Coordinates of C-alpha atoms in Angstrom, one line a residue:
M1 CA 38.7 66.0 256.4
S2 CA 40.2 67.7 253.4
R3 CA 38.4 69.5 250.6
L4 CA 38.9 69.1 246.8
P5 CA 42.3 70.5 245.9
G6 CA 41.8 74.2 244.4
D7 CA 38.0 74.0 245.2
D8 CA 36.9 76.1 247.9
A9 CA 33.4 77.2 247.1
K10 CA 31.9 79.6 249.5
G11 CA 28.3 79.7 250.5
G12 CA 27.7 83.0 248.9
D13 CA 29.1 82.2 245.4
A14 CA 27.1 80.6 242.6
P15 CA 29.2 78.1 241.0
P16 CA 28.7 77.0 237.3
V17 CA 26.6 74.2 236.5
L18 CA 28.2 71.6 234.3
R19 CA 26.0 69.1 232.1
Y20 CA 27.5 65.7 231.3
D21 CA 26.1 64.8 227.8
G22 CA 27.9 61.5 227.1
R23 CA 31.2 62.9 226.1
G24 CA 32.3 65.5 228.7
L25 CA 31.3 68.2 231.0
A26 CA 30.2 71.6 229.6
P27 CA 28.8 74.7 231.3
V28 CA 25.1 75.1 231.0
R29 CA 22.6 77.8 232.2
H30 CA 20.6 76.3 235.0
L31 CA 19.2 77.9 238.2
P32 CA 18.3 75.4 241.0
V33 CA 14.9 75.7 242.7
R34 CA 15.2 78.5 245.4
E35 CA 14.9 77.4 249.2
V36 CA 14.9 80.0 251.9
P37 CA 15.0 79.6 255.8
V38 CA 12.5 82.0 257.7
A39 CA 13.0 82.4 261.4
L40 CA 9.4 82.8 262.8
T41 CA 9.0 84.7 266.1
V42 CA 5.4 84.7 267.6
N43 CA 4.6 87.1 270.4
G44 CA 8.4 87.6 270.8
V45 CA 9.2 83.9 271.2
A46 CA 11.5 82.3 268.8
L47 CA 9.1 79.5 267.6
A48 CA 10.4 77.7 264.5
T49 CA 12.6 78.0 261.4
L50 CA 10.5 77.4 258.2
I51 CA 12.5 76.3 255.2
A52 CA 10.5 76.7 252.0
S53 CA 10.2 78.1 248.6
P54 CA 10.5 82.0 248.7
H55 CA 7.0 83.0 247.2
D56 CA 4.0 84.1 249.2
L57 CA 5.8 83.6 252.6
H58 CA 3.1 85.2 254.6
F59 CA 0.6 82.6 253.3
L60 CA 3.0 79.9 254.6
V61 CA 3.3 81.5 258.0
A62 CA -0.3 82.0 258.5
G63 CA -1.1 78.3 257.4
F64 CA 1.6 77.2 259.7
L65 CA 0.3 79.0 262.7
R66 CA -3.4 77.7 261.9
M67 CA -2.2 74.1 261.4
Q68 CA -0.2 74.2 264.7
G69 CA -3.6 75.4 266.3
L70 CA -2.2 78.6 267.5
V71 CA -4.8 80.8 265.5
R72 CA -8.3 79.6 264.8
S73 CA -9.5 82.5 262.8
A74 CA -8.1 85.4 260.9
G75 CA -8.9 87.8 263.8
D76 CA -6.6 85.6 266.0
L77 CA -3.6 87.0 263.8
L78 CA -3.1 90.6 264.9
T79 CA -0.2 91.3 263.0
L80 CA 2.2 89.6 260.4
S81 CA 5.3 90.9 258.7
V82 CA 7.8 89.0 256.5
C83 CA 11.2 89.9 255.6
E84 CA 12.9 87.5 252.8
E85 CA 16.1 89.5 252.8
F86 CA 16.8 88.8 256.4
G87 CA 15.0 85.4 256.5
S88 CA 12.7 86.5 259.4
A89 CA 9.0 86.7 260.0
M90 CA 7.2 88.2 263.0
A91 CA 3.6 87.6 264.2
R92 CA 1.5 88.6 267.0
I93 CA -1.4 86.4 268.0
R94 CA -4.2 86.4 270.6
G95 CA -3.2 84.1 273.5
D96 CA 0.0 82.6 274.6
V97 CA 2.7 80.8 272.7
P98 CA 3.4 77.3 274.0
D99 CA 6.8 77.1 275.9
R100 CA 8.7 74.6 273.9
I101 CA 12.1 73.8 272.3
T102 CA 12.5 75.5 269.0
P103 CA 12.4 73.2 266.2
T104 CA 13.2 73.6 262.4
F105 CA 10.4 72.4 260.2
T106 CA 11.7 71.3 257.1
S107 CA 10.9 71.5 253.4
G108 CA 10.7 67.7 253.0
C109 CA 7.7 65.7 253.0
G110 CA 6.6 64.5 256.5
A111 CA 7.5 67.7 258.4
G112 CA 10.8 66.5 259.9
I113 CA 13.5 68.4 262.1
S114 CA 16.4 69.4 260.2
F115 CA 20.2 69.4 260.9
H116 CA 22.2 72.7 261.2
V117 CA 25.5 73.2 259.5
P118 CA 28.3 72.6 260.5
G119 CA 27.0 70.2 263.0
S120 CA 24.0 68.1 263.9
G121 CA 22.9 66.9 267.2
G122 CA 26.2 67.8 268.7
R123 CA 28.3 65.7 266.3
P124 CA 30.6 67.4 263.8
V125 CA 30.2 67.1 260.1
Q126 CA 32.7 64.9 258.5
F127 CA 34.3 66.6 255.4
P128 CA 34.7 64.0 252.7
S129 CA 38.0 63.4 251.3
A130 CA 39.0 64.5 247.8
G131 CA 38.8 61.2 246.3
P132 CA 38.1 58.6 245.0
S133 CA 36.9 60.1 241.5
V134 CA 33.5 58.8 240.3
S135 CA 32.7 57.8 236.8
P136 CA 29.5 58.8 235.0
E137 CA 28.9 54.8 234.5
S138 CA 29.0 54.4 238.3
L139 CA 26.2 57.2 238.8
F140 CA 24.1 55.6 236.1
S141 CA 24.5 52.3 237.6
A142 CA 23.7 53.5 241.0
M143 CA 20.5 55.2 239.8
D144 CA 19.5 52.0 237.9
A145 CA 20.2 50.0 241.1
L146 CA 17.9 52.4 243.1
A147 CA 15.1 52.0 240.7
R148 CA 15.4 48.3 240.7
A149 CA 15.2 48.1 244.5
S150 CA 12.4 50.6 244.6
E151 CA 10.3 48.3 242.2
A152 CA 11.1 45.3 244.5
Y153 CA 10.1 47.0 247.6
R154 CA 7.4 49.3 246.7
G155 CA 3.8 48.5 247.6
S156 CA 2.4 51.8 246.3
G157 CA 3.2 55.1 244.6
G158 CA 4.0 58.4 246.0
I159 CA 7.0 57.3 248.2
H160 CA 10.8 58.5 248.3
S161 CA 13.6 56.3 248.0
A162 CA 17.3 56.7 248.7
G163 CA 20.5 54.4 248.8
A164 CA 24.0 54.3 249.7
W165 CA 26.3 53.2 246.8
D166 CA 29.8 52.0 247.2
G167 CA 30.8 52.2 243.5
E168 CA 29.8 48.5 242.7
R169 CA 26.5 47.7 244.8
L170 CA 23.8 49.3 246.7
L171 CA 24.9 48.9 250.4
L172 CA 21.8 50.1 251.9
F173 CA 18.3 51.1 250.7
A174 CA 15.4 52.9 252.3
E175 CA 12.0 54.2 251.4
D176 CA 9.7 56.6 253.3
I177 CA 6.9 59.4 252.5
G178 CA 9.6 61.9 253.6
R179 CA 12.7 62.7 251.5
H180 CA 14.8 63.5 254.7
N181 CA 13.3 60.4 256.3
T182 CA 15.1 58.0 253.9
I183 CA 18.5 59.6 255.0
D184 CA 17.6 59.0 258.6
R185 CA 16.7 55.4 257.9
I186 CA 19.9 54.8 256.1
A187 CA 21.9 56.4 258.8
G188 CA 20.3 54.3 261.4
E189 CA 20.8 51.0 259.6
A190 CA 24.4 52.0 259.0
F191 CA 24.9 52.8 262.7
L192 CA 23.4 49.5 263.9
G193 CA 25.0 47.4 261.2
G194 CA 28.6 49.0 261.6
V195 CA 28.5 50.4 258.1
D196 CA 30.9 53.2 257.4
L197 CA 29.3 55.7 255.0
A198 CA 32.2 58.0 254.7
G199 CA 33.3 58.6 251.0
R200 CA 30.1 56.8 249.7
I201 CA 27.5 57.9 247.1
L202 CA 24.0 58.8 248.2
V203 CA 21.6 58.3 245.4
A204 CA 18.1 59.7 245.8
S205 CA 14.8 59.5 243.9
G206 CA 13.4 63.1 244.8
R207 CA 14.8 66.7 245.1
V208 CA 17.7 67.2 247.2
S209 CA 17.0 69.9 249.9
S210 CA 19.1 71.6 252.3
E211 CA 18.4 69.3 255.3
M212 CA 19.2 66.3 253.1
A213 CA 22.6 68.0 252.0
A214 CA 23.4 68.8 255.7
K215 CA 22.5 65.2 257.0
A216 CA 24.7 63.7 254.1
G217 CA 27.5 65.9 255.5
S218 CA 27.2 64.4 258.8
L219 CA 27.7 61.0 257.5
G220 CA 30.8 62.0 255.4
I221 CA 28.9 61.2 252.1
S222 CA 31.1 62.6 249.2
V223 CA 28.6 62.5 246.3
I224 CA 24.9 63.2 246.2
A225 CA 23.1 62.1 242.9
S226 CA 19.4 62.5 242.3
R227 CA 16.9 62.0 239.6
T228 CA 15.6 65.5 239.9
S229 CA 17.0 68.9 241.0
P230 CA 18.7 70.3 244.1
T231 CA 17.5 73.5 245.7
D232 CA 19.8 76.6 245.8
L233 CA 20.5 76.0 249.7
A234 CA 21.3 72.5 249.1
V235 CA 24.0 73.6 246.4
R236 CA 25.4 76.0 248.8
I237 CA 25.7 73.5 251.5
C238 CA 27.3 71.0 249.4
G239 CA 29.8 73.6 248.2
E240 CA 30.7 74.5 251.8
L241 CA 31.0 70.8 252.9
G242 CA 33.0 69.5 249.7
I243 CA 30.2 67.3 248.5
T244 CA 29.8 66.7 244.9
L245 CA 26.2 67.5 244.0
V246 CA 24.7 65.8 240.9
G247 CA 21.1 66.2 239.6
Y248 CA 18.9 65.1 236.8
V249 CA 20.6 61.8 236.4
R250 CA 18.5 60.2 233.6
G251 CA 19.0 59.4 230.0
R252 CA 22.6 59.1 230.2
R253 CA 23.1 62.7 231.2
F254 CA 23.3 64.7 234.4
N255 CA 24.1 68.1 235.7
V256 CA 27.0 68.9 238.3
Y257 CA 26.4 71.7 240.6
T258 CA 29.4 71.5 243.0
H259 CA 32.9 70.1 243.1
P260 CA 32.9 68.7 239.5
A261 CA 36.6 67.7 239.9
R262 CA 35.4 64.3 241.6
I263 CA 33.7 63.4 238.3
A264 CA 35.9 61.4 236.1
A265 CA 34.1 62.2 232.8
A266 CA 36.6 61.2 230.0
A267 CA 36.4 63.7 227.2
A268 CA 35.6 62.5 223.7
E269 CA 38.5 61.9 221.4
R270 CA 39.3 65.0 219.5
I271 CA 39.2 65.4 215.8
P272 CA 42.5 64.5 214.2
G273 CA 44.1 66.6 211.5
V274 CA 41.9 69.6 211.8
T275 CA 42.5 73.0 213.4
G276 CA 39.6 74.7 215.0
V277 CA 39.3 78.4 214.0
I278 CA 37.1 81.1 215.5
L279 CA 36.5 84.2 213.3
A280 CA 36.4 87.3 215.4
G281 CA 36.5 91.0 215.4
G282 CA 33.9 92.0 213.0
R283 CA 32.1 95.2 213.1
S284 CA 29.1 93.9 215.1
G285 CA 27.1 96.8 213.7
R286 CA 23.6 95.6 214.8
M287 CA 24.9 94.8 218.1
G288 CA 26.4 98.0 218.8
S289 CA 29.5 96.4 220.5
D290 CA 31.8 93.5 219.9
K291 CA 29.6 90.4 220.1
A292 CA 32.6 88.2 221.2
L293 CA 33.0 90.3 224.4
L294 CA 29.4 90.2 225.6
P295 CA 29.2 88.7 229.1
Y296 CA 27.9 85.0 229.3
Q297 CA 28.3 82.2 231.9
G298 CA 30.6 84.2 234.2
G299 CA 33.0 85.1 231.3
R300 CA 32.9 86.6 227.7
F301 CA 30.8 85.1 224.9
I302 CA 33.8 84.0 222.7
E303 CA 35.1 81.9 225.9
A304 CA 32.1 79.6 225.7
I305 CA 32.6 79.0 222.1
H306 CA 36.4 78.5 222.7
R307 CA 35.8 75.8 225.4
R308 CA 33.4 73.9 223.0
M309 CA 36.1 74.1 220.3
E310 CA 38.8 73.0 222.6
E311 CA 36.8 69.9 223.4
L312 CA 36.7 69.1 219.5
F313 CA 40.3 70.1 218.2
D314 CA 44.0 69.8 219.5
E315 CA 44.5 73.3 218.1
V316 CA 42.3 76.3 218.2
I317 CA 43.2 79.7 216.6
V318 CA 41.4 82.8 216.7
A319 CA 41.5 84.9 213.5
T320 CA 41.0 88.6 214.2
G321 CA 42.1 92.1 212.9
E322 CA 42.9 93.0 216.5
T323 CA 44.7 90.4 218.5
P324 CA 45.3 92.2 221.6
R325 CA 41.5 92.4 222.3
Y326 CA 41.5 88.7 222.7
D327 CA 44.6 88.2 224.7
F328 CA 42.8 86.5 227.6
L329 CA 42.2 83.4 225.5
P330 CA 44.5 80.5 226.1
C331 CA 45.3 80.0 222.4
R332 CA 47.0 81.5 219.5
R333 CA 45.7 84.7 217.7
V334 CA 46.5 85.4 214.3
T335 CA 46.1 88.7 212.6
D336 CA 44.5 89.2 209.2
L337 CA 47.1 89.8 206.3
Y338 CA 44.5 91.4 204.2
P339 CA 42.9 93.8 206.8
G340 CA 39.3 94.9 206.1
M341 CA 38.5 92.0 203.9
G342 CA 36.1 90.5 206.4
A343 CA 35.8 86.7 207.1
L344 CA 37.6 85.6 204.0
G345 CA 40.6 87.5 205.3
G346 CA 40.3 85.6 208.6
I347 CA 40.1 82.2 206.7
H348 CA 43.2 83.1 204.9
A349 CA 45.3 84.0 208.0
A350 CA 43.9 80.8 209.7
L351 CA 44.9 78.7 206.8
R352 CA 48.4 80.0 206.8
A353 CA 48.9 79.7 210.5
S354 CA 47.3 76.5 211.0
A355 CA 49.5 73.4 211.9
S356 CA 47.2 71.0 210.3
E357 CA 46.1 70.5 206.7
K358 CA 42.5 71.3 207.4
I359 CA 40.7 73.9 209.5
F360 CA 37.1 74.0 210.7
V361 CA 35.9 77.5 210.7
V362 CA 33.1 78.9 212.9
A363 CA 32.0 82.6 213.4
C364 CA 32.2 84.0 217.0
D365 CA 28.5 84.8 217.0
M366 CA 27.4 81.1 216.3
P367 CA 27.2 79.6 219.9
H368 CA 24.9 76.6 219.4
L369 CA 27.8 74.3 218.1
A370 CA 26.7 70.8 217.4
S371 CA 29.5 68.4 218.1
D372 CA 28.2 65.6 216.0
L373 CA 27.5 67.9 213.0
I374 CA 31.1 69.3 213.1
R375 CA 32.5 65.8 213.3
H376 CA 30.5 64.7 210.3
L377 CA 31.5 67.7 208.3
C378 CA 35.3 67.2 209.0
S379 CA 34.9 63.5 208.1
L380 CA 33.8 64.5 204.6
A381 CA 36.8 66.5 203.9
E382 CA 39.3 63.8 202.6
E383 CA 38.1 64.1 199.0
A384 CA 37.2 67.8 198.8
D385 CA 38.7 71.2 199.3
V386 CA 35.8 72.7 201.0
V387 CA 33.0 71.0 203.0
V388 CA 30.2 73.5 203.4
P389 CA 26.7 72.7 204.8
E390 CA 23.3 74.2 203.6
G391 CA 21.1 76.2 205.9
E392 CA 17.6 77.3 205.4
G393 CA 18.9 80.5 203.6
G394 CA 21.7 78.8 201.4
L395 CA 25.3 77.8 202.2
E396 CA 26.8 78.4 205.5
P397 CA 30.5 79.0 204.7
L398 CA 31.2 80.3 208.3
H399 CA 30.5 76.7 209.5
A400 CA 32.7 74.9 207.2
V401 CA 35.8 73.0 206.5
Y402 CA 38.7 74.3 204.3
R403 CA 42.0 72.5 203.2
K404 CA 45.3 74.4 202.9
G405 CA 45.3 73.6 199.1
V406 CA 42.6 76.4 198.6
L407 CA 45.1 79.1 199.8
P408 CA 46.3 80.4 196.2
F409 CA 42.6 80.7 195.1
V410 CA 41.6 82.6 198.2
E411 CA 44.7 85.0 197.9
D412 CA 43.7 85.6 194.3
A413 CA 40.3 86.5 195.5
L414 CA 41.7 88.9 198.1
R415 CA 44.0 90.5 195.8
D416 CA 41.1 91.1 193.3
G417 CA 39.2 92.8 196.2
Q418 CA 36.6 90.0 196.6
C419 CA 35.2 89.7 200.2
R420 CA 32.7 87.1 199.8
V421 CA 33.7 83.7 201.0
V422 CA 32.2 81.9 198.4
S423 CA 34.1 83.7 195.7
F424 CA 36.6 81.2 195.1
F425 CA 34.3 78.2 195.3
D426 CA 34.0 77.6 191.6
R427 CA 37.8 77.0 191.3
V428 CA 38.2 74.3 193.9
R429 CA 36.3 71.0 194.9
V430 CA 33.3 71.9 197.1
R431 CA 31.3 69.1 198.9
R432 CA 27.8 70.5 199.6
V433 CA 26.2 68.9 202.5
P434 CA 22.4 69.2 201.8
L435 CA 20.0 70.6 204.4
A436 CA 18.3 67.2 204.8
E437 CA 21.6 65.6 205.8
V438 CA 22.3 68.4 208.3
E439 CA 18.8 68.0 209.8
R440 CA 19.5 64.2 210.5
I441 CA 22.2 65.4 212.7
D442 CA 20.8 68.7 214.0
P443 CA 17.0 68.4 213.8
C444 CA 16.5 71.9 215.2
R445 CA 19.0 73.5 212.6
S446 CA 20.3 75.3 215.6
A447 CA 24.0 75.1 214.7
F448 CA 23.7 78.0 212.1
R449 CA 21.7 80.3 214.5
N450 CA 23.8 83.4 215.2
I451 CA 23.5 86.3 217.7
N452 CA 23.3 89.6 215.7
T453 CA 21.2 92.0 217.8
P454 CA 20.8 92.9 221.6
G455 CA 17.4 90.9 221.3
D456 CA 19.2 87.7 220.0
Y457 CA 21.8 88.0 222.8
Y458 CA 19.3 88.5 225.6
R459 CA 17.2 85.5 224.3
F460 CA 20.2 83.3 224.2
R461 CA 21.6 84.4 227.6
D462 CA 18.4 83.9 229.3
G463 CA 17.9 80.4 227.8
G464 CA 15.4 81.2 225.2
G465 CA 17.7 79.9 222.3

């Protein structure tokens, strides 16, 4: 009956979506499909609750009345008003409204009747326990098992499937033209066969809607995993009921929408002997404000970069001329010893402060970090003082690896008033990584794309790259 420790998402919250990419979980920008309930009152009678996508709801209501035989022509619909904000629709029609129990017609295929949270049919919802944790491999295996069962049983296309997984095998399997009906079939078979579904994983082939989430909650399901997306109401319900909701389980990847603590996603091994460095505190002249502090993913821009760096390195340092500005970051901040000397001053301060022999440097306006490319650059640093990749416009010294051995040459350049990072390269061993080599790892060359202007920021924030 307990919720996950420290995880008490409320219905009104919008929890961050985490994507598993084969190494670990990282925040992504993704909005579930919207789903809204609309309470329909006809001639003063509460007739039905329609659960649907929020667009063109007046068409939906008019079509529903027509298909139910309550209106035969447009003239029979005297008035119609819809208020999405309050989730209501009111209509006046010619003739009387049938006297019957108010159903809830669902968004699922087959026009079923949905459950209400927190109970269904008089039965209380079972809140799943906090454990056990679920590995990504178990989710992939469950989805593979569902696909195999679907192929074995399916006689034709256009049908939904679902199954109950216990971590090792598919306990139950069902198919139906309606997504929600597959849950009913599994519930019925479990009931008649004495199978306890509490704490099990529900795997589904189609979109997870609100009625599916509520029905899973009534069965004590702890994890719902689907090959496609959930609706926003399903996310809200799973958040309330303590269910871990996973979507887009395909290609060894998936998204986690609620209660990610239940997913045991082992982080990839960090890069040994290298400190990660974020260069921050530049002038941001074209942006008009500090780029590092721009809002992003419920926090600040630099926090997203710090999370990625923390996955890769045991130690992360922020090099800046104004350390108090970044006190919210859970890592060391080091101040430039040569103020006003730009990125080279930051590299110098980070090299002096680093606990490692090597540092990997990234600018705070380069959010498209490619883990594989960073690992590759660090692997080349054994026989070089600097490892710097080539971009389309030349060398990328703010996405490069530096050894402590370059410190004397950096200091000489700074004392001579030279601000360019490459100013000392002719005095040390430099390993240039050709663009072709970079493209084999990062084909889109997104790793060097930076955010300089408000337009760049809005495109990146809104998912446009």
